[in-house]
mmCIF file of C-alpha atoms in Angstrom:
data_model
loop_
_atom_site.group_PDB
_atom_site.id
_atom_site.type_symbol
_atom_site.label_atom_id
_atom_site.label_comp_id
_atom_site.label_asym_id
_atom_site.label_seq_id
_atom_site.Cartn_x
_atom_site.Cartn_y
_atom_site.Cartn_z
ATOM 1 C CA UNK A 1 -16.909 -18.653 0.761
ATOM 2 C CA UNK A 2 -14.841 -15.433 -0.969
ATOM 3 C CA UNK A 3 -13.389 -13.664 1.729
ATOM 4 C CA UNK A 4 -10.399 -10.320 0.750
ATOM 5 C CA UNK A 5 -12.149 -9.964 -2.701
ATOM 6 C CA UNK A 6 -11.687 -6.279 -4.064
ATOM 7 C CA UNK A 7 -14.259 -5.772 -6.280
ATOM 8 C CA UNK A 8 -14.928 -2.304 -7.688
ATOM 9 C CA UNK A 9 -18.477 -1.117 -9.867
ATOM 10 C CA UNK A 10 -18.051 2.264 -12.438
ATOM 11 C CA UNK A 11 -20.642 4.915 -11.372
ATOM 12 C CA UNK A 12 -21.804 7.185 -13.683
ATOM 13 C CA UNK A 13 -22.750 10.381 -10.895
ATOM 14 C CA UNK A 14 -22.021 11.369 -7.413
ATOM 15 C CA UNK A 15 -25.121 10.401 -6.912
ATOM 16 C CA UNK A 16 -24.893 6.677 -7.992
ATOM 17 C CA UNK A 17 -21.964 6.677 -5.873
ATOM 18 C CA UNK A 18 -24.506 8.411 -2.743
ATOM 19 C CA UNK A 19 -27.156 5.485 -3.425
ATOM 20 C CA UNK A 20 -24.512 2.596 -3.382
ATOM 21 C CA UNK A 21 -22.846 3.585 0.103
ATOM 22 C CA UNK A 22 -26.899 4.044 1.716
ATOM 23 C CA UNK A 23 -28.008 1.165 -0.501
ATOM 24 C CA UNK A 24 -24.846 -1.545 0.974
ATOM 25 C CA UNK A 25 -25.112 -0.309 4.438
ATOM 26 C CA UNK A 26 -28.366 -0.453 4.412
ATOM 27 C CA UNK A 27 -28.306 -4.133 3.214
ATOM 28 C CA UNK A 28 -25.632 -5.449 6.039
ATOM 29 C CA UNK A 29 -21.985 -3.651 4.879
ATOM 30 C CA UNK A 30 -19.509 -1.659 7.233
ATOM 31 C CA UNK A 31 -19.014 1.324 5.614
ATOM 32 C CA UNK A 32 -14.348 2.197 5.916
ATOM 33 C CA UNK A 33 -15.088 5.143 3.647
ATOM 34 C CA UNK A 34 -17.974 7.500 2.611
ATOM 35 C CA UNK A 35 -19.246 8.925 -0.423
ATOM 36 C CA UNK A 36 -15.913 11.876 -1.447
ATOM 37 C CA UNK A 37 -13.825 12.625 -4.136
ATOM 38 C CA UNK A 38 -10.356 10.726 -3.735
ATOM 39 C CA UNK A 39 -8.024 12.414 -5.620
ATOM 40 C CA UNK A 40 -5.982 9.284 -6.600
ATOM 41 C CA UNK A 41 -8.269 7.713 -8.156
ATOM 42 C CA UNK A 42 -9.900 11.329 -9.888
ATOM 43 C CA UNK A 43 -13.402 9.913 -9.321
ATOM 44 C CA UNK A 44 -15.974 10.220 -6.189
ATOM 45 C CA UNK A 45 -15.228 6.639 -4.750
ATOM 46 C CA UNK A 46 -16.704 5.138 -1.364
ATOM 47 C CA UNK A 47 -16.056 1.786 0.096
ATOM 48 C CA UNK A 48 -18.079 -0.844 2.090
ATOM 49 C CA UNK A 49 -17.003 -3.768 3.570
ATOM 50 C CA UNK A 50 -19.863 -6.575 2.636
ATOM 51 C CA UNK A 51 -20.742 -9.184 5.334
ATOM 52 C CA UNK A 52 -18.046 -12.171 4.265
ATOM 53 C CA UNK A 53 -15.157 -9.127 4.697
ATOM 54 C CA UNK A 54 -14.945 -8.498 1.088
ATOM 55 C CA UNK A 55 -13.890 -4.998 -0.124
ATOM 56 C CA UNK A 56 -16.683 -3.147 -2.256
ATOM 57 C CA UNK A 57 -16.122 0.673 -4.257
ATOM 58 C CA UNK A 58 -17.900 1.880 -6.282
ATOM 59 C CA UNK A 59 -16.462 5.254 -8.438
#
């Protein structure tokens, strides 16, 4: 089992970031940060922790 992994996906729009966040939470993930614009990434981004403790983000 992998733990502590940081995995990122690239989204084409804010709508996709919202959909990722909703689906990840519905599948058992824990929201770390809801979708919003992050200036340091220059992108809309959402962060979710999966049930194994991995950090997954979409931007």
